[in-house]
GROMACS .gro file of C-alpha atoms in nm:
model
  433
    1MET     CA    1  -0.473  -3.307  -3.956
    2ALA     CA    2  -0.799  -3.270  -3.750
    3HIS     CA    3  -0.884  -3.222  -3.412
    4SER     CA    4  -1.170  -3.232  -3.243
    5PHE     CA    5  -1.317  -3.134  -2.861
    6LYS     CA    6  -1.604  -3.053  -2.704
    7TYR     CA    7  -1.435  -2.739  -2.528
    8ILE     CA    8  -1.202  -2.548  -2.673
    9ILE     CA    9  -0.970  -2.241  -2.522
   10VAL     CA   10  -0.725  -2.016  -2.760
   11GLY     CA   11  -0.564  -1.822  -2.624
   12GLY     CA   12  -0.302  -1.927  -2.341
   13GLY     CA   13  -0.219  -1.684  -2.100
   14VAL     CA   14  -0.327  -1.604  -1.716
   15SER     CA   15  -0.738  -1.687  -1.810
   16ALA     CA   16  -0.619  -2.046  -1.948
   17GLY     CA   17  -0.495  -2.186  -1.695
   18TYR     CA   18  -0.765  -2.057  -1.465
   19ALA     CA   19  -1.027  -2.126  -1.711
   20ALA     CA   20  -0.863  -2.469  -1.752
   21LYS     CA   21  -0.859  -2.527  -1.354
   22GLU     CA   22  -1.221  -2.395  -1.273
   23PHE     CA   23  -1.304  -2.730  -1.582
   24VAL     CA   24  -1.155  -2.980  -1.426
   25LYS     CA   25  -1.302  -2.851  -1.076
   26GLN     CA   26  -1.691  -2.874  -1.225
   27GLY     CA   27  -1.626  -3.221  -1.365
   28VAL     CA   28  -1.483  -3.175  -1.712
   29LYS     CA   29  -1.360  -3.542  -1.866
   30HIS     CA   30  -1.010  -3.634  -1.989
   31GLY     CA   31  -1.027  -3.594  -2.421
   32GLU     CA   32  -1.277  -3.295  -2.335
   33LEU     CA   33  -1.040  -3.013  -2.322
   34ALA     CA   34  -0.774  -2.835  -2.493
   35ILE     CA   35  -0.589  -2.569  -2.461
   36ILE     CA   36  -0.467  -2.331  -2.838
   37SER     CA   37  -0.128  -2.105  -2.716
   38LYS     CA   38   0.151  -1.954  -2.950
   39GLU     CA   39   0.331  -1.975  -2.688
   40ALA     CA   40   0.563  -2.237  -2.604
   41VAL     CA   41   0.510  -2.292  -2.242
   42ALA     CA   42   0.207  -2.376  -2.005
   43PRO     CA   43  -0.011  -2.097  -1.913
   44TYR     CA   44   0.170  -1.924  -1.625
   45GLU     CA   45   0.148  -1.574  -1.423
   46ARG     CA   46   0.186  -1.271  -1.635
   47PRO     CA   47   0.221  -0.981  -1.383
   48ALA     CA   48   0.555  -1.209  -1.256
   49LEU     CA   49   0.690  -1.052  -1.560
   50SER     CA   50   0.702  -0.674  -1.551
   51LYS     CA   51   0.873  -0.772  -1.174
   52ALA     CA   52   1.009  -1.071  -1.008
   53TYR     CA   53   1.169  -1.192  -1.353
   54LEU     CA   54   1.389  -0.939  -1.407
   55PHE     CA   55   1.562  -0.935  -1.056
   56PRO     CA   56   1.879  -0.867  -1.042
   57GLU     CA   57   1.922  -1.125  -0.770
   58SER     CA   58   1.753  -1.462  -0.734
   59PRO     CA   59   1.472  -1.391  -1.080
   60ALA     CA   60   1.174  -1.543  -1.124
   61ARG     CA   61   1.144  -1.814  -1.385
   62LEU     CA   62   0.952  -2.071  -1.447
   63PRO     CA   63   0.851  -2.294  -1.395
   64GLY     CA   64   0.792  -2.102  -1.067
   65PHE     CA   65   0.532  -1.880  -1.139
   66HIS     CA   66   0.279  -2.144  -1.360
   67THR     CA   67  -0.061  -2.020  -1.332
   68CYS     CA   68  -0.215  -2.060  -1.080
   69VAL     CA   69  -0.021  -1.962  -0.770
   70GLY     CA   70  -0.088  -1.571  -0.870
   71SER     CA   71  -0.421  -1.617  -0.619
   72GLY     CA   72  -0.251  -1.885  -0.424
   73GLY     CA   73  -0.358  -2.147  -0.596
   74GLU     CA   74  -0.215  -2.528  -0.670
   75ARG     CA   75   0.118  -2.447  -0.955
   76LEU     CA   76  -0.058  -2.616  -1.279
   77LEU     CA   77   0.279  -2.740  -1.482
   78PRO     CA   78   0.288  -2.870  -1.780
   79GLU     CA   79   0.236  -3.245  -1.640
   80TRP     CA   80  -0.086  -3.116  -1.426
   81TYR     CA   81  -0.286  -3.105  -1.789
   82SER     CA   82  -0.195  -3.427  -1.914
   83GLU     CA   83  -0.223  -3.555  -1.627
   84LYS     CA   84  -0.641  -3.430  -1.639
   85GLY     CA   85  -0.699  -3.487  -1.994
   86ILE     CA   86  -0.596  -3.133  -2.093
   87GLN     CA   87  -0.486  -3.105  -2.491
   88LEU     CA   88  -0.204  -2.847  -2.504
   89TYR     CA   89  -0.093  -2.732  -2.765
   90LEU     CA   90   0.166  -2.476  -2.771
   91ASN     CA   91   0.339  -2.277  -3.036
   92THR     CA   92   0.035  -2.319  -3.231
   93GLU     CA   93  -0.127  -1.999  -3.356
   94ILE     CA   94  -0.497  -1.999  -3.478
   95VAL     CA   95  -0.518  -1.736  -3.773
   96SER     CA   96  -0.853  -1.835  -3.914
   97ALA     CA   97  -1.168  -1.871  -3.704
   98ASP     CA   98  -1.509  -1.973  -3.827
   99LEU     CA   99  -1.754  -1.947  -3.579
  100ALA     CA  100  -2.064  -2.037  -3.737
  101ALA     CA  101  -1.985  -2.404  -3.844
  102LYS     CA  102  -1.741  -2.409  -3.501
  103PHE     CA  103  -1.395  -2.469  -3.682
  104LEU     CA  104  -1.067  -2.287  -3.628
  105THR     CA  105  -0.749  -2.357  -3.834
  106SER     CA  106  -0.377  -2.319  -3.734
  107ALA     CA  107  -0.064  -2.196  -3.942
  108LYS     CA  108   0.053  -2.519  -3.941
  109GLY     CA  109  -0.318  -2.642  -4.075
  110GLU     CA  110  -0.436  -2.834  -3.808
  111HIS     CA  111  -0.805  -2.779  -3.804
  112PHE     CA  112  -1.002  -2.751  -3.478
  113ASP     CA  113  -1.339  -2.822  -3.457
  114TYR     CA  114  -1.538  -2.763  -3.089
  115GLN     CA  115  -1.883  -2.785  -2.971
  116THR     CA  116  -1.811  -2.463  -2.722
  117LEU     CA  117  -1.509  -2.190  -2.805
  118VAL     CA  118  -1.361  -1.949  -2.478
  119ILE     CA  119  -1.208  -1.661  -2.675
  120ALA     CA  120  -0.881  -1.618  -2.405
  121THR     CA  121  -0.666  -1.427  -2.668
  122GLY     CA  122  -0.573  -1.154  -2.465
  123SER     CA  123  -0.436  -0.799  -2.595
  124ALA     CA  124  -0.111  -0.749  -2.799
  125VAL     CA  125   0.120  -0.466  -2.719
  126ILE     CA  126   0.120  -0.100  -2.910
  127ARG     CA  127   0.426  -0.115  -3.097
  128LEU     CA  128   0.544   0.272  -3.192
  129THR     CA  129   0.596   0.146  -3.550
  130ASP     CA  130   0.242   0.070  -3.591
  131PHE     CA  131   0.245   0.439  -3.589
  132GLY     CA  132   0.495   0.495  -3.840
  133ILE     CA  133   0.765   0.604  -3.559
  134PRO     CA  134   1.120   0.674  -3.735
  135GLY     CA  135   1.399   0.441  -3.620
  136ALA     CA  136   1.127   0.306  -3.411
  137ASN     CA  137   1.232  -0.099  -3.564
  138ALA     CA  138   1.584  -0.021  -3.363
  139LYS     CA  139   1.777  -0.306  -3.200
  140ASN     CA  140   1.774  -0.304  -2.846
  141ILE     CA  141   1.374  -0.161  -2.835
  142PHE     CA  142   1.149  -0.354  -2.609
  143TYR     CA  143   0.840  -0.460  -2.532
  144LEU     CA  144   0.737  -0.704  -2.228
  145ARG     CA  145   0.455  -0.921  -2.315
  146GLU     CA  146   0.559  -1.271  -2.273
  147VAL     CA  147   0.871  -1.467  -2.162
  148ASP     CA  148   1.011  -1.489  -2.448
  149ASP     CA  149   1.034  -1.068  -2.428
  150ALA     CA  150   1.117  -1.080  -2.089
  151ASP     CA  151   1.402  -1.329  -2.238
  152LYS     CA  152   1.555  -1.068  -2.476
  153LEU     CA  153   1.524  -0.787  -2.196
  154TYR     CA  154   1.692  -1.002  -1.901
  155GLU     CA  155   1.958  -1.016  -2.147
  156ALA     CA  156   2.012  -0.656  -2.267
  157ILE     CA  157   1.989  -0.528  -1.928
  158LYS     CA  158   2.302  -0.787  -1.850
  159ALA     CA  159   2.490  -0.609  -2.172
  160LYS     CA  160   2.414  -0.352  -2.116
  161LYS     CA  161   2.530  -0.327  -1.723
  162ASN     CA  162   2.530   0.074  -1.568
  163GLY     CA  163   2.410   0.160  -1.900
  164LYS     CA  164   2.155   0.370  -1.969
  165ALA     CA  165   1.752   0.317  -2.061
  166VAL     CA  166   1.492   0.540  -2.158
  167VAL     CA  167   1.143   0.373  -2.069
  168VAL     CA  168   0.861   0.549  -2.287
  169GLY     CA  169   0.508   0.533  -2.141
  170GLY     CA  170   0.393   0.634  -1.791
  171GLY     CA  171   0.106   0.342  -1.680
  172TYR     CA  172   0.218   0.003  -1.533
  173ILE     CA  173   0.432  -0.091  -1.755
  174GLY     CA  174   0.630   0.219  -1.757
  175LEU     CA  175   0.625   0.225  -1.379
  176GLU     CA  176   0.726  -0.075  -1.236
  177LEU     CA  177   1.034  -0.196  -1.543
  178SER     CA  178   1.230   0.222  -1.466
  179ALA     CA  179   1.179   0.047  -1.061
  180VAL     CA  180   1.326  -0.251  -1.210
  181LEU     CA  181   1.520  -0.170  -1.402
  182LYS     CA  182   1.655   0.083  -1.154
  183LEU     CA  183   1.712  -0.238  -0.930
  184ASN     CA  184   1.941  -0.317  -1.236
  185ASN     CA  185   2.159  -0.051  -1.159
  186LEU     CA  186   2.086   0.146  -1.521
  187ASP     CA  187   2.009   0.542  -1.544
  188VAL     CA  188   1.662   0.586  -1.572
  189THR     CA  189   1.518   0.797  -1.773
  190MET     CA  190   1.104   0.772  -1.779
  191VAL     CA  191   0.948   0.971  -2.086
  192TYR     CA  192   0.517   0.960  -2.083
  193PRO     CA  193   0.298   1.309  -2.319
  194GLU     CA  194   0.042   1.278  -2.016
  195PRO     CA  195   0.036   1.545  -1.700
  196TRP     CA  196   0.108   1.268  -1.410
  197CYS     CA  197   0.184   0.921  -1.461
  198MET     CA  198  -0.107   0.615  -1.446
  199PRO     CA  199  -0.359   0.891  -1.525
  200ARG     CA  200  -0.639   0.602  -1.587
  201LEU     CA  201  -0.619   0.565  -1.205
  202PHE     CA  202  -0.394   0.774  -1.046
  203THR     CA  203  -0.532   1.168  -0.930
  204SER     CA  204  -0.245   1.440  -1.009
  205GLU     CA  205  -0.174   1.363  -0.577
  206ILE     CA  206  -0.125   1.087  -0.634
  207ALA     CA  207   0.046   1.065  -0.855
  208ALA     CA  208   0.318   1.256  -0.731
  209PHE     CA  209   0.384   1.042  -0.441
  210TYR     CA  210   0.513   0.845  -0.743
  211GLU     CA  211   0.734   1.103  -0.913
  212GLY     CA  212   0.887   1.211  -0.602
  213TYR     CA  213   0.964   0.874  -0.434
  214TYR     CA  214   1.094   0.771  -0.771
  215ALA     CA  215   1.264   1.101  -0.862
  216ASN     CA  216   1.462   1.016  -0.504
  217LYS     CA  217   1.579   0.717  -0.580
  218GLY     CA  218   1.742   0.877  -0.894
  219ILE     CA  219   1.498   0.825  -1.180
  220ASN     CA  220   1.456   1.107  -1.433
  221ILE     CA  221   1.142   1.221  -1.529
  222ILE     CA  222   1.005   1.412  -1.856
  223LYS     CA  223   0.613   1.451  -1.886
  224GLY     CA  224   0.436   1.601  -2.171
  225THR     CA  225   0.617   1.496  -2.460
  226VAL     CA  226   0.658   1.202  -2.637
  227ALA     CA  227   0.916   0.997  -2.872
  228VAL     CA  228   0.870   1.103  -3.268
  229GLY     CA  229   1.211   0.857  -3.381
  230PHE     CA  230   1.551   0.730  -3.286
  231ASN     CA  231   1.909   0.747  -3.348
  232THR     CA  232   2.131   0.438  -3.413
  233ASN     CA  233   2.473   0.265  -3.393
  234SER     CA  234   2.653   0.105  -3.641
  235ASP     CA  235   2.566  -0.204  -3.566
  236GLY     CA  236   2.137  -0.111  -3.597
  237GLU     CA  237   2.138  -0.074  -3.168
  238VAL     CA  238   1.929   0.223  -3.090
  239LYS     CA  239   2.178   0.492  -2.907
  240GLU     CA  240   1.939   0.820  -2.895
  241VAL     CA  241   1.538   0.875  -2.868
  242LYS     CA  242   1.446   1.184  -3.032
  243LEU     CA  243   1.202   1.346  -2.864
  244LYS     CA  244   0.897   1.561  -2.972
  245ASP     CA  245   1.030   1.896  -2.719
  246GLY     CA  246   1.372   1.842  -2.943
  247ARG     CA  247   1.545   1.708  -2.692
  248LEU     CA  248   1.720   1.437  -2.800
  249LEU     CA  249   1.822   1.163  -2.499
  250GLU     CA  250   2.065   0.851  -2.447
  251GLY     CA  251   1.952   0.522  -2.382
  252ASP     CA  252   2.141   0.153  -2.448
  253ILE     CA  253   1.779  -0.007  -2.395
  254VAL     CA  254   1.456   0.094  -2.466
  255VAL     CA  255   1.155   0.026  -2.314
  256VAL     CA  256   0.813   0.100  -2.446
  257GLY     CA  257   0.457   0.045  -2.264
  258VAL     CA  258   0.240   0.259  -2.430
  259GLY     CA  259  -0.070   0.003  -2.359
  260GLY     CA  260  -0.211  -0.260  -2.586
  261ARG     CA  261  -0.491  -0.425  -2.777
  262PRO     CA  262  -0.753  -0.737  -2.818
  263GLN     CA  263  -0.658  -1.012  -2.979
  264ILE     CA  264  -1.002  -1.044  -3.174
  265SER     CA  265  -0.920  -0.949  -3.491
  266LEU     CA  266  -0.996  -1.354  -3.615
  267PHE     CA  267  -1.363  -1.298  -3.517
  268LYS     CA  268  -1.432  -0.951  -3.685
  269GLY     CA  269  -1.790  -0.955  -3.794
  270GLN     CA  270  -1.880  -1.316  -3.700
  271VAL     CA  271  -1.912  -1.194  -3.333
  272GLU     CA  272  -2.121  -0.841  -3.152
  273GLU     CA  273  -1.792  -0.615  -3.030
  274LEU     CA  274  -1.830  -0.373  -2.820
  275ASN     CA  275  -1.537  -0.086  -2.664
  276GLY     CA  276  -1.288  -0.261  -2.850
  277GLY     CA  277  -1.420  -0.598  -2.749
  278ILE     CA  278  -1.609  -0.915  -2.793
  279LYS     CA  279  -1.973  -0.802  -2.623
  280THR     CA  280  -2.089  -1.061  -2.386
  281ASP     CA  281  -2.314  -1.107  -2.126
  282ALA     CA  282  -2.275  -1.177  -1.700
  283PHE     CA  283  -2.133  -1.527  -1.796
  284PHE     CA  284  -1.971  -1.429  -2.063
  285LYS     CA  285  -2.182  -1.552  -2.354
  286SER     CA  286  -2.098  -1.367  -2.640
  287SER     CA  287  -2.395  -1.365  -2.954
  288VAL     CA  288  -2.297  -1.650  -3.104
  289SER     CA  289  -2.418  -1.960  -2.964
  290ASP     CA  290  -2.154  -2.177  -2.762
  291VAL     CA  291  -1.872  -1.922  -2.812
  292TYR     CA  292  -1.734  -1.740  -2.477
  293ALA     CA  293  -1.521  -1.465  -2.384
  294VAL     CA  294  -1.274  -1.433  -2.182
  295GLY     CA  295  -1.085  -1.171  -1.934
  296ASP     CA  296  -0.907  -0.872  -2.184
  297VAL     CA  297  -1.127  -0.902  -2.496
  298ALA     CA  298  -1.498  -0.871  -2.324
  299THR     CA  299  -1.707  -0.595  -2.267
  300PHE     CA  300  -1.911  -0.691  -1.972
  301PRO     CA  301  -2.192  -0.582  -1.755
  302LEU     CA  302  -2.066  -0.484  -1.439
  303LYS     CA  303  -2.323  -0.486  -1.172
  304LEU     CA  304  -2.183  -0.301  -0.936
  305TYR     CA  305  -2.210  -0.027  -1.124
  306ASN     CA  306  -2.548  -0.085  -1.416
  307ASP     CA  307  -2.296  -0.051  -1.695
  308VAL     CA  308  -2.099  -0.238  -1.936
  309ARG     CA  309  -1.721  -0.252  -1.961
  310ARG     CA  310  -1.393  -0.341  -2.083
  311VAL     CA  311  -1.148  -0.440  -1.792
  312GLU     CA  312  -0.780  -0.520  -1.877
  313HIS     CA  313  -0.578  -0.635  -1.571
  314VAL     CA  314  -0.521  -1.013  -1.435
  315ASP     CA  315  -0.759  -1.045  -1.172
  316HIS     CA  316  -1.067  -0.985  -1.356
  317ALA     CA  317  -0.847  -1.232  -1.629
  318ARG     CA  318  -0.851  -1.516  -1.358
  319LYS     CA  319  -1.279  -1.428  -1.264
  320SER     CA  320  -1.405  -1.401  -1.576
  321ALA     CA  321  -1.246  -1.723  -1.697
  322GLU     CA  322  -1.365  -1.943  -1.390
  323GLN     CA  323  -1.715  -1.767  -1.439
  324ALA     CA  324  -1.712  -1.894  -1.784
  325ALA     CA  325  -1.620  -2.247  -1.710
  326LYS     CA  326  -1.878  -2.257  -1.465
  327ALA     CA  327  -2.180  -2.174  -1.640
  328ILE     CA  328  -2.028  -2.364  -1.935
  329ILE     CA  329  -2.085  -2.690  -1.726
  330ALA     CA  330  -2.370  -2.543  -1.580
  331ALA     CA  331  -2.529  -2.507  -1.891
  332ASP     CA  332  -2.455  -2.908  -2.025
  333VAL     CA  333  -2.675  -3.019  -1.765
  334GLY     CA  334  -2.963  -2.714  -1.783
  335LYS     CA  335  -2.822  -2.562  -1.464
  336SER     CA  336  -2.685  -2.168  -1.453
  337VAL     CA  337  -2.437  -1.976  -1.212
  338GLU     CA  338  -2.512  -1.624  -1.037
  339GLU     CA  339  -2.457  -1.365  -1.267
  340TYR     CA  340  -2.078  -1.220  -1.274
  341ASP     CA  341  -2.096  -0.927  -1.014
  342TYR     CA  342  -1.708  -0.840  -1.027
  343LEU     CA  343  -1.554  -0.536  -0.763
  344PRO     CA  344  -1.294  -0.379  -1.033
  345TYR     CA  345  -0.989  -0.415  -0.829
  346PHE     CA  346  -0.609  -0.356  -0.930
  347TYR     CA  347  -0.246  -0.338  -0.751
  348SER     CA  348   0.124  -0.314  -0.867
  349ARG     CA  349   0.426  -0.337  -0.624
  350ALA     CA  350   0.763  -0.171  -0.729
  351PHE     CA  351   1.047  -0.095  -0.479
  352ASP     CA  352   0.983  -0.080  -0.149
  353LEU     CA  353   0.595   0.044  -0.264
  354SER     CA  354   0.248  -0.169  -0.258
  355TRP     CA  355  -0.118  -0.002  -0.362
  356GLN     CA  356  -0.452  -0.160  -0.418
  357PHE     CA  357  -0.752  -0.015  -0.559
  358TYR     CA  358  -1.075  -0.127  -0.576
  359GLY     CA  359  -1.413  -0.035  -0.676
  360ASP     CA  360  -1.446   0.330  -0.936
  361ASN     CA  361  -1.258   0.597  -0.961
  362VAL     CA  362  -1.518   0.856  -1.078
  363GLY     CA  363  -1.672   1.217  -0.876
  364GLU     CA  364  -1.434   1.391  -0.616
  365THR     CA  365  -1.143   1.267  -0.425
  366VAL     CA  366  -0.993   1.297  -0.033
  367LEU     CA  367  -0.695   1.226   0.025
  368PHE     CA  368  -0.531   1.084   0.393
  369GLY     CA  369  -0.215   0.988   0.539
  370ASP     CA  370   0.153   1.014   0.439
  371ASN     CA  371   0.211   1.069   0.128
  372ASN     CA  372   0.577   1.228   0.148
  373PRO     CA  373   0.791   1.091  -0.090
  374ALA     CA  374   1.066   1.119   0.212
  375SER     CA  375   0.936   0.891   0.481
  376SER     CA  376   1.068   0.573   0.513
  377LYS     CA  377   0.750   0.377   0.528
  378PRO     CA  378   0.427   0.541   0.313
  379HIS     CA  379   0.079   0.521   0.387
  380PHE     CA  380  -0.178   0.665   0.247
  381GLY     CA  381  -0.453   0.663   0.012
  382THR     CA  382  -0.780   0.842  -0.152
  383TYR     CA  383  -1.104   0.764  -0.107
  384TRP     CA  384  -1.338   0.854  -0.445
  385ILE     CA  385  -1.680   1.016  -0.370
  386LYS     CA  386  -1.975   1.013  -0.597
  387GLU     CA  387  -2.320   1.117  -0.485
  388GLY     CA  388  -2.232   1.120  -0.163
  389LYS     CA  389  -2.133   0.766  -0.078
  390VAL     CA  390  -1.768   0.627  -0.131
  391VAL     CA  391  -1.725   0.426  -0.479
  392GLY     CA  392  -1.373   0.352  -0.492
  393ALA     CA  393  -1.036   0.371  -0.246
  394PHE     CA  394  -0.688   0.402  -0.286
  395LEU     CA  395  -0.411   0.263  -0.009
  396GLU     CA  396  -0.013   0.254  -0.025
  397GLY     CA  397   0.127   0.058   0.229
  398GLY     CA  398  -0.206  -0.124   0.390
  399THR     CA  399  -0.157  -0.395   0.603
  400PRO     CA  400  -0.348  -0.708   0.458
  401GLU     CA  401  -0.652  -0.574   0.728
  402GLU     CA  402  -0.652  -0.251   0.575
  403ASN     CA  403  -0.674  -0.382   0.224
  404LYS     CA  404  -0.939  -0.599   0.328
  405ALA     CA  405  -1.098  -0.290   0.385
  406ILE     CA  406  -1.069  -0.102   0.172
  407ALA     CA  407  -1.253  -0.383  -0.050
  408LYS     CA  408  -1.498  -0.415   0.151
  409VAL     CA  409  -1.572  -0.012   0.112
  410ALA     CA  410  -1.591  -0.035  -0.246
  411ARG     CA  411  -1.831  -0.286  -0.191
  412VAL     CA  412  -2.114  -0.136   0.020
  413LYS     CA  413  -2.055   0.209  -0.082
  414PRO     CA  414  -2.148   0.404   0.255
  415ALA     CA  415  -2.285   0.776   0.255
  416VAL     CA  416  -2.041   1.032   0.364
  417ASP     CA  417  -2.104   1.324   0.556
  418ASP     CA  418  -1.869   1.537   0.626
  419VAL     CA  419  -1.488   1.474   0.371
  420ASN     CA  420  -1.297   1.671   0.649
  421GLN     CA  421  -1.378   1.428   0.872
  422LEU     CA  422  -1.326   1.145   0.639
  423ALA     CA  423  -1.020   1.285   0.567
  424LYS     CA  424  -0.893   1.291   0.944
  425GLU     CA  425  -1.090   0.968   0.961
  426GLY     CA  426  -0.856   0.807   0.696
  427ILE     CA  427  -0.857   0.484   0.688
  428ALA     CA  428  -0.997   0.406   1.007
  429PHE     CA  429  -1.322   0.489   0.809
  430ALA     CA  430  -1.311   0.165   0.604
  431SER     CA  431  -1.226  -0.043   0.905
  432LYS     CA  432  -1.488   0.046   1.032
  433ILE     CA  433  -1.731  -0.054   0.776
   0.00000   0.00000   0.00000
């Protein structure tokens, strides 16, 4: 079967939903746009999977978190796409792409040709089996990327009530899933090789708060070592995790969160790459005419820092998709849009905690506020200072107004005369900018 569209989005994650919404806003006509996704459901807000989806009480379920509710927008149900004349190809995996011929082929043998392609394939989780770790293919070792993964983990949590869980990894997934597993009354141990959690973003002082808070919740944290093997029972289910330092941890459930890799193998050798992603300009156009890349797979100019980066976060997935759709429609009529001017933004929620970060985490740091893990309402933050200017800001327990203030600080990059005074002022410094 052959299908022909003016625009095709390959990938059905967060970026696909936000791109579709923007295409419609820009006047795409019925029958011009298709989304091809190997998942069985319409695009949804992926962050829900590591948070509300696994709650013991009133867990989130589709259709509740289809895009674009994550940014406060309209929820795009499957019917929305048909109403707007957008063709959704679900359960459809693209297995080959010829960018020169503008031609895609699915695993089912379907052919798709396009005038403009948007690559929104996102990242695939890194699996322990990739490293040949013995026993890593045992039952009850879970990864979290798609709804199917979350469903399997949810069922295992119910089946192993009051059991033991080992979380391998101390980043986003590790921290958020450790919290939600604890909420489900499992005995939780976190294991990661770094000296502290979330080392790509957190300073040791920030991490010390979260590690202390998690410890107070009864979560055991083991740092400086890795899982090197797994023992199973007669049913093939994991029972023990072998650590490099020689320890054995009991575990009825193992959840692995050790990062992801951009899914760009389909396009290898056909498009210019940089920093592990597809190199794009400020409109997310690649080196190939009429091929755009958004979200995790795009390496793009970060105007604010005169740098070129790849950013893995839902906020960028949303905004880059919108930018590409605007740029594509504008180019069709000989117009242009403003360059992408992104302010890096990351956030997380776990237990009663909620933090936000804006900007760049480089330079010296200044800690402020109450970062005692035993506080009933912790409220603290950190500024990053480079060349005498604030370039990044982190805040735990901030109000909406305070979070807006740290975003503005990171964007404006105000000068700092006295770091001791900055520590004393704390959030007040940001609030007066």
